[in-house]
Amino acid sequence: MRIGIDVGGTNTDAVLMDGTSVVSSTKTPTTANVSEGIARALRDVIEDSGIDTAAIDGVMIGTTHFTNAVVERKHLTPTACIRLGLPATVCLPPMVDWPLDLRDIVGGNAHLAHGGHEFDGREISAFEPDEVRDIAEKIKAAGLNAIAISSVFSPVNSIFEEQSAEIVRSVIPGANITLSSEIGRIGLLERENAAIMNSCLRQLAARTVDGFKAALDELQITSPFYISQNDGTLMNAEFAKEYPVLTFASGPTNSMRGAAFLSGLKDAIVVDVGGTTTDIGVLQHGFPRVAALAVEIGGVRTNFRMPDTYSIGLGGGSLISPPSHTSPLSRGESTLKVGPRSVGYELTEKALVFGGDVLTATDVIVAGGSQDIGDAGAVADLDRDLVAAVQARIMEMIAIAVDRMKTSATPVPVIVVGGGSILVTGAVEGASEIIKPDHFPVANAIGAAIAQVGGECDRIFSLAELSRDEALDQAKQEASDRAVNAGAAAESVDIVDVEEVPLAYLPGNATRIMVKAVGDLVEAG
């Protein structure tokens, strides 16, 4: 028996699953203190099912805590960065591309040192321990404990990062250190950014994970719990404390994994309509398509594994701004607005059908007669032309977003999930079929509950020094080891994706190899 939980901007969803069967589910408004909302959702599914908490094997949580912290510029720890690469990389120092307000909050404390490697493992310059020790003394004098260490091409050879970490710990005992080679992919600035972001979130991660543990203890749930990652897999709680950035896109990813599970489709487009936003993603082999380019989080470019998603400001709580009453609707439709502003988790208080005084997308859908939610009489007098125009605008927004995620004009299946999917009232242009599976409102929580544990390797190999098969074996082993370290049972680990990209302009027959491995959770006890 597993419990899956997903914390959204509007609702916190929870589901209790026995194998592949949904036993109980709930949807409660997200609270300002997210842990309180999680505890309430847990309590609801336990009481509804009557299950003995001793029968629960695990709790899987998808959270927006860390994404919100970066976006809102809250709860971030000042962090120092040490980059190994001199005399190279001087022109673009650490945090050079960060928004000024975020850089000021994190501290902008950056240091350059000798070291680094070429793509094939050759040293750029010799590592100088005394230089790193002097930098560590300066960081200690500044009163900083959070440190990110990056080295040029460290995914190829991480030895200089590891040596620097040892020196820093000798100067600053108990230092909170993130190595960029453990977080990001090839690409110095983006990988370094991810490492800095990870370090500045670790204190928050420790408090958050401990808060989740307290919520479980309160309900006498003693089973282990796990946190959803960006790629549709899980990591154990201790791993989540170390690598909070790997949770950033867990919400839409959980929805896509849940959609694949509920529909039985492995390749499709998923439209997840929530209360505030609609996230569109692509399923490939049952997992989200990974973004090929750098992804911005709070204005900062990063390159750790993230799903390729597109979000629009459309949800059940989206505010409707009708056209001007001074002109006929047919001439004023261009002024009709659906979103992006939303009442969010206050939908059940502010929407007309719930006794409020704000016109939302949910009100329009109820007025159209396709849903019976709340007090339909409260919207019975809405202008019919307005209702039709809003419904058409909603379908147009979804169709444009779906088309944007497609790689060809060929119609593809579209799976619609999420509590706000009542907004989808017709066919979506470019879709071969529209599938709204059972339990679609809580697909995100189901995606968390069924998730496996994953690991990834992204490295450049010189095939002049070893064979292609040897390079592939090394990459597969590294991905498998990372999956096991994150909590997967070693005997269950499978390689689910291998990608090779020859790098034509680099010497030594260079090839970039990306491998993803997944496995089942280690059984408790």
JSON list of N, CA and C in Angstrom, two decimals, residues 242-285:
[
{"chain": "A", "resi": 242, "resn": "GLU", "atom": "N", "xyz": [19.87, 16.61, 0.37]},
{"chain": "A", "resi": 242, "resn": "GLU", "atom": "CA", "xyz": [21.14, 16.94, -0.27]},
{"chain": "A", "resi": 242, "resn": "GLU", "atom": "C", "xyz": [20.94, 17.61, -1.63]},
{"chain": "A", "resi": 243, "resn": "TYR", "atom": "N", "xyz": [19.87, 17.22, -2.35]},
{"chain": "A", "resi": 243, "resn": "TYR", "atom": "CA", "xyz": [19.70, 17.70, -3.73]},
{"chain": "A", "resi": 243, "resn": "TYR", "atom": "C", "xyz": [18.28, 18.23, -3.96]},
{"chain": "A", "resi": 244, "resn": "PRO", "atom": "N", "xyz": [17.89, 19.31, -3.27]},
{"chain": "A", "resi": 244, "resn": "PRO", "atom": "CA", "xyz": [16.53, 19.84, -3.42]},
{"chain": "A", "resi": 244, "resn": "PRO", "atom": "C", "xyz": [16.21, 20.34, -4.82]},
{"chain": "A", "resi": 245, "resn": "VAL", "atom": "N", "xyz": [17.22, 20.76, -5.61]},
{"chain": "A", "resi": 245, "resn": "VAL", "atom": "CA", "xyz": [16.91, 21.30, -6.94]},
{"chain": "A", "resi": 245, "resn": "VAL", "atom": "C", "xyz": [16.31, 20.22, -7.86]},
{"chain": "A", "resi": 246, "resn": "LEU", "atom": "N", "xyz": [16.54, 18.96, -7.53]},
{"chain": "A", "resi": 246, "resn": "LEU", "atom": "CA", "xyz": [16.04, 17.89, -8.39]},
{"chain": "A", "resi": 246, "resn": "LEU", "atom": "C", "xyz": [14.54, 17.68, -8.25]},
{"chain": "A", "resi": 247, "resn": "THR", "atom": "N", "xyz": [13.88, 18.51, -7.42]},
{"chain": "A", "resi": 247, "resn": "THR", "atom": "CA", "xyz": [12.42, 18.42, -7.26]},
{"chain": "A", "resi": 247, "resn": "THR", "atom": "C", "xyz": [11.68, 19.49, -8.05]},
{"chain": "A", "resi": 248, "resn": "PHE", "atom": "N", "xyz": [12.39, 20.41, -8.70]},
{"chain": "A", "resi": 248, "resn": "PHE", "atom": "CA", "xyz": [11.78, 21.62, -9.22]},
{"chain": "A", "resi": 248, "resn": "PHE", "atom": "C", "xyz": [10.54, 21.40, -10.09]},
{"chain": "A", "resi": 249, "resn": "ALA", "atom": "N", "xyz": [10.56, 20.44, -10.98]},
{"chain": "A", "resi": 249, "resn": "ALA", "atom": "CA", "xyz": [9.43, 20.24, -11.90]},
{"chain": "A", "resi": 249, "resn": "ALA", "atom": "C", "xyz": [8.67, 18.95, -11.59]},
{"chain": "A", "resi": 250, "resn": "SER", "atom": "N", "xyz": [8.68, 18.56, -10.32]},
{"chain": "A", "resi": 250, "resn": "SER", "atom": "CA", "xyz": [8.05, 17.28, -9.98]},
{"chain": "A", "resi": 250, "resn": "SER", "atom": "C", "xyz": [6.54, 17.30, -10.16]},
{"chain": "A", "resi": 251, "resn": "GLY", "atom": "N", "xyz": [5.91, 18.48, -10.04]},
{"chain": "A", "resi": 251, "resn": "GLY", "atom": "CA", "xyz": [4.45, 18.55, -10.18]},
{"chain": "A", "resi": 251, "resn": "GLY", "atom": "C", "xyz": [3.96, 18.10, -11.54]},
{"chain": "A", "resi": 252, "resn": "PRO", "atom": "N", "xyz": [4.34, 18.80, -12.62]},
{"chain": "A", "resi": 252, "resn": "PRO", "atom": "CA", "xyz": [3.90, 18.37, -13.95]},
{"chain": "A", "resi": 252, "resn": "PRO", "atom": "C", "xyz": [4.40, 16.99, -14.33]},
{"chain": "A", "resi": 253, "resn": "THR", "atom": "N", "xyz": [5.58, 16.61, -13.83]},
{"chain": "A", "resi": 253, "resn": "THR", "atom": "CA", "xyz": [6.11, 15.28, -14.12]},
{"chain": "A", "resi": 253, "resn": "THR", "atom": "C", "xyz": [5.24, 14.21, -13.51]},
{"chain": "A", "resi": 254, "resn": "ASN", "atom": "N", "xyz": [4.82, 14.41, -12.25]},
{"chain": "A", "resi": 254, "resn": "ASN", "atom": "CA", "xyz": [3.92, 13.45, -11.62]},
{"chain": "A", "resi": 254, "resn": "ASN", "atom": "C", "xyz": [2.63, 13.29, -12.42]},
{"chain": "A", "resi": 255, "resn": "SER", "atom": "N", "xyz": [2.12, 14.39, -12.91]},
{"chain": "A", "resi": 255, "resn": "SER", "atom": "CA", "xyz": [0.88, 14.33, -13.69]},
{"chain": "A", "resi": 255, "resn": "SER", "atom": "C", "xyz": [1.07, 13.51, -14.96]},
{"chain": "A", "resi": 256, "resn": "MET", "atom": "N", "xyz": [2.21, 13.68, -15.62]},
{"chain": "A", "resi": 256, "resn": "MET", "atom": "CA", "xyz": [2.46, 12.94, -16.85]},
{"chain": "A", "resi": 256, "resn": "MET", "atom": "C", "xyz": [2.63, 11.44, -16.58]},
{"chain": "A", "resi": 257, "resn": "ARG", "atom": "N", "xyz": [3.33, 11.12, -15.51]},
{"chain": "A", "resi": 257, "resn": "ARG", "atom": "CA", "xyz": [3.49, 9.70, -15.16]},
{"chain": "A", "resi": 257, "resn": "ARG", "atom": "C", "xyz": [2.14, 9.10, -14.76]},
{"chain": "A", "resi": 258, "resn": "GLY", "atom": "N", "xyz": [1.34, 9.87, -14.02]},
{"chain": "A", "resi": 258, "resn": "GLY", "atom": "CA", "xyz": [0.01, 9.40, -13.66]},
{"chain": "A", "resi": 258, "resn": "GLY", "atom": "C", "xyz": [-0.88, 9.23, -14.87]},
{"chain": "A", "resi": 259, "resn": "ALA", "atom": "N", "xyz": [-0.77, 10.15, -15.83]},
{"chain": "A", "resi": 259, "resn": "ALA", "atom": "CA", "xyz": [-1.57, 10.05, -17.05]},
{"chain": "A", "resi": 259, "resn": "ALA", "atom": "C", "xyz": [-1.20, 8.80, -17.84]},
{"chain": "A", "resi": 260, "resn": "ALA", "atom": "N", "xyz": [0.10, 8.50, -17.93]},
{"chain": "A", "resi": 260, "resn": "ALA", "atom": "CA", "xyz": [0.55, 7.30, -18.63]},
{"chain": "A", "resi": 260, "resn": "ALA", "atom": "C", "xyz": [0.01, 6.05, -17.95]},
{"chain": "A", "resi": 261, "resn": "PHE", "atom": "N", "xyz": [0.05, 6.03, -16.63]},
{"chain": "A", "resi": 261, "resn": "PHE", "atom": "CA", "xyz": [-0.44, 4.87, -15.87]},
{"chain": "A", "resi": 261, "resn": "PHE", "atom": "C", "xyz": [-1.94, 4.68, -16.05]},
{"chain": "A", "resi": 262, "resn": "LEU", "atom": "N", "xyz": [-2.71, 5.77, -15.93]},
{"chain": "A", "resi": 262, "resn": "LEU", "atom": "CA", "xyz": [-4.17, 5.66, -15.98]},
{"chain": "A", "resi": 262, "resn": "LEU", "atom": "C", "xyz": [-4.69, 5.36, -17.38]},
{"chain": "A", "resi": 263, "resn": "SER", "atom": "N", "xyz": [-4.01, 5.87, -18.41]},
{"chain": "A", "resi": 263, "resn": "SER", "atom": "CA", "xyz": [-4.48, 5.70, -19.78]},
{"chain": "A", "resi": 263, "resn": "SER", "atom": "C", "xyz": [-3.91, 4.45, -20.45]},
{"chain": "A", "resi": 264, "resn": "GLY", "atom": "N", "xyz": [-2.78, 3.97, -19.94]},
{"chain": "A", "resi": 264, "resn": "GLY", "atom": "CA", "xyz": [-2.11, 2.84, -20.59]},
{"chain": "A", "resi": 264, "resn": "GLY", "atom": "C", "xyz": [-1.29, 3.24, -21.79]},
{"chain": "A", "resi": 265, "resn": "LEU", "atom": "N", "xyz": [-1.19, 4.55, -22.07]},
{"chain": "A", "resi": 265, "resn": "LEU", "atom": "CA", "xyz": [-0.42, 5.03, -23.22]},
{"chain": "A", "resi": 265, "resn": "LEU", "atom": "C", "xyz": [1.00, 5.39, -22.80]},
{"chain": "A", "resi": 266, "resn": "LYS", "atom": "N", "xyz": [1.96, 5.07, -23.65]},
{"chain": "A", "resi": 266, "resn": "LYS", "atom": "CA", "xyz": [3.35, 5.39, -23.38]},
{"chain": "A", "resi": 266, "resn": "LYS", "atom": "C", "xyz": [3.82, 6.62, -24.16]},
{"chain": "A", "resi": 267, "resn": "ASP", "atom": "N", "xyz": [3.14, 6.92, -25.27]},
{"chain": "A", "resi": 267, "resn": "ASP", "atom": "CA", "xyz": [3.52, 8.05, -26.12]},
{"chain": "A", "resi": 267, "resn": "ASP", "atom": "C", "xyz": [2.28, 8.90, -26.38]},
{"chain": "A", "resi": 268, "resn": "ALA", "atom": "N", "xyz": [2.27, 10.10, -25.87]},
{"chain": "A", "resi": 268, "resn": "ALA", "atom": "CA", "xyz": [1.11, 10.98, -26.01]},
{"chain": "A", "resi": 268, "resn": "ALA", "atom": "C", "xyz": [1.48, 12.36, -25.49]},
{"chain": "A", "resi": 269, "resn": "ILE", "atom": "N", "xyz": [0.57, 13.31, -25.69]},
{"chain": "A", "resi": 269, "resn": "ILE", "atom": "CA", "xyz": [0.70, 14.63, -25.09]},
{"chain": "A", "resi": 269, "resn": "ILE", "atom": "C", "xyz": [-0.24, 14.69, -23.89]},
{"chain": "A", "resi": 270, "resn": "VAL", "atom": "N", "xyz": [0.25, 15.22, -22.79]},
{"chain": "A", "resi": 270, "resn": "VAL", "atom": "CA", "xyz": [-0.54, 15.32, -21.57]},
{"chain": "A", "resi": 270, "resn": "VAL", "atom": "C", "xyz": [-0.87, 16.79, -21.31]},
{"chain": "A", "resi": 271, "resn": "VAL", "atom": "N", "xyz": [-2.14, 17.06, -21.08]},
{"chain": "A", "resi": 271, "resn": "VAL", "atom": "CA", "xyz": [-2.60, 18.39, -20.71]},
{"chain": "A", "resi": 271, "resn": "VAL", "atom": "C", "xyz": [-3.10, 18.32, -19.27]},
{"chain": "A", "resi": 272, "resn": "ASP", "atom": "N", "xyz": [-2.36, 18.93, -18.37]},
{"chain": "A", "resi": 272, "resn": "ASP", "atom": "CA", "xyz": [-2.69, 18.90, -16.95]},
{"chain": "A", "resi": 272, "resn": "ASP", "atom": "C", "xyz": [-3.24, 20.28, -16.56]},
{"chain": "A", "resi": 273, "resn": "VAL", "atom": "N", "xyz": [-4.55, 20.32, -16.33]},
{"chain": "A", "resi": 273, "resn": "VAL", "atom": "CA", "xyz": [-5.22, 21.59, -16.02]},
{"chain": "A", "resi": 273, "resn": "VAL", "atom": "C", "xyz": [-5.45, 21.67, -14.52]},
{"chain": "A", "resi": 274, "resn": "GLY", "atom": "N", "xyz": [-4.82, 22.61, -13.88]},
{"chain": "A", "resi": 274, "resn": "GLY", "atom": "CA", "xyz": [-4.98, 22.80, -12.45]},
{"chain": "A", "resi": 274, "resn": "GLY", "atom": "C", "xyz": [-5.90, 23.96, -12.14]},
{"chain": "A", "resi": 275, "resn": "GLY", "atom": "N", "xyz": [-5.74, 24.52, -10.96]},
{"chain": "A", "resi": 275, "resn": "GLY", "atom": "CA", "xyz": [-6.56, 25.66, -10.58]},
{"chain": "A", "resi": 275, "resn": "GLY", "atom": "C", "xyz": [-5.98, 26.97, -11.03]},
{"chain": "A", "resi": 276, "resn": "THR", "atom": "N", "xyz": [-4.66, 26.99, -11.27]},
{"chain": "A", "resi": 276, "resn": "THR", "atom": "CA", "xyz": [-3.98, 28.22, -11.62]},
{"chain": "A", "resi": 276, "resn": "THR", "atom": "C", "xyz": [-3.36, 28.17, -13.01]},
{"chain": "A", "resi": 277, "resn": "THR", "atom": "N", "xyz": [-2.71, 27.06, -13.35]},
{"chain": "A", "resi": 277, "resn": "THR", "atom": "CA", "xyz": [-2.03, 26.94, -14.64]},
{"chain": "A", "resi": 277, "resn": "THR", "atom": "C", "xyz": [-2.38, 25.62, -15.32]},
{"chain": "A", "resi": 278, "resn": "THR", "atom": "N", "xyz": [-2.09, 25.57, -16.61]},
{"chain": "A", "resi": 278, "resn": "THR", "atom": "CA", "xyz": [-2.17, 24.34, -17.39]},
{"chain": "A", "resi": 278, "resn": "THR", "atom": "C", "xyz": [-0.77, 24.01, -17.88]},
{"chain": "A", "resi": 279, "resn": "ASP", "atom": "N", "xyz": [-0.32, 22.80, -17.58]},
{"chain": "A", "resi": 279, "resn": "ASP", "atom": "CA", "xyz": [1.01, 22.34, -17.99]},
{"chain": "A", "resi": 279, "resn": "ASP", "atom": "C", "xyz": [0.84, 21.31, -19.09]},
{"chain": "A", "resi": 280, "resn": "ILE", "atom": "N", "xyz": [1.57, 21.50, -20.19]},
{"chain": "A", "resi": 280, "resn": "ILE", "atom": "CA", "xyz": [1.51, 20.57, -21.32]},
{"chain": "A", "resi": 280, "resn": "ILE", "atom": "C", "xyz": [2.88, 19.92, -21.47]},
{"chain": "A", "resi": 281, "resn": "GLY", "atom": "N", "xyz": [2.89, 18.60, -21.52]},
{"chain": "A", "resi": 281, "resn": "GLY", "atom": "CA", "xyz": [4.14, 17.86, -21.67]},
{"chain": "A", "resi": 281, "resn": "GLY", "atom": "C", "xyz": [3.97, 16.71, -22.63]},
{"chain": "A", "resi": 282, "resn": "VAL", "atom": "N", "xyz": [5.07, 16.06, -22.96]},
{"chain": "A", "resi": 282, "resn": "VAL", "atom": "CA", "xyz": [5.07, 14.97, -23.94]},
{"chain": "A", "resi": 282, "resn": "VAL", "atom": "C", "xyz": [5.59, 13.70, -23.28]},
{"chain": "A", "resi": 283, "resn": "LEU", "atom": "N", "xyz": [4.83, 12.61, -23.42]},
{"chain": "A", "resi": 283, "resn": "LEU", "atom": "CA", "xyz": [5.26, 11.31, -22.93]},
{"chain": "A", "resi": 283, "resn": "LEU", "atom": "C", "xyz": [6.05, 10.59, -24.02]},
{"chain": "A", "resi": 284, "resn": "GLN", "atom": "N", "xyz": [7.20, 10.06, -23.66]},
{"chain": "A", "resi": 284, "resn": "GLN", "atom": "CA", "xyz": [7.99, 9.20, -24.54]},
{"chain": "A", "resi": 284, "resn": "GLN", "atom": "C", "xyz": [8.38, 7.96, -23.74]},
{"chain": "A", "resi": 285, "resn": "HIS", "atom": "N", "xyz": [7.91, 6.81, -24.19]},
{"chain": "A", "resi": 285, "resn": "HIS", "atom": "CA", "xyz": [8.19, 5.55, -23.50]},
{"chain": "A", "resi": 285, "resn": "HIS", "atom": "C", "xyz": [7.70, 5.59, -22.05]}
]
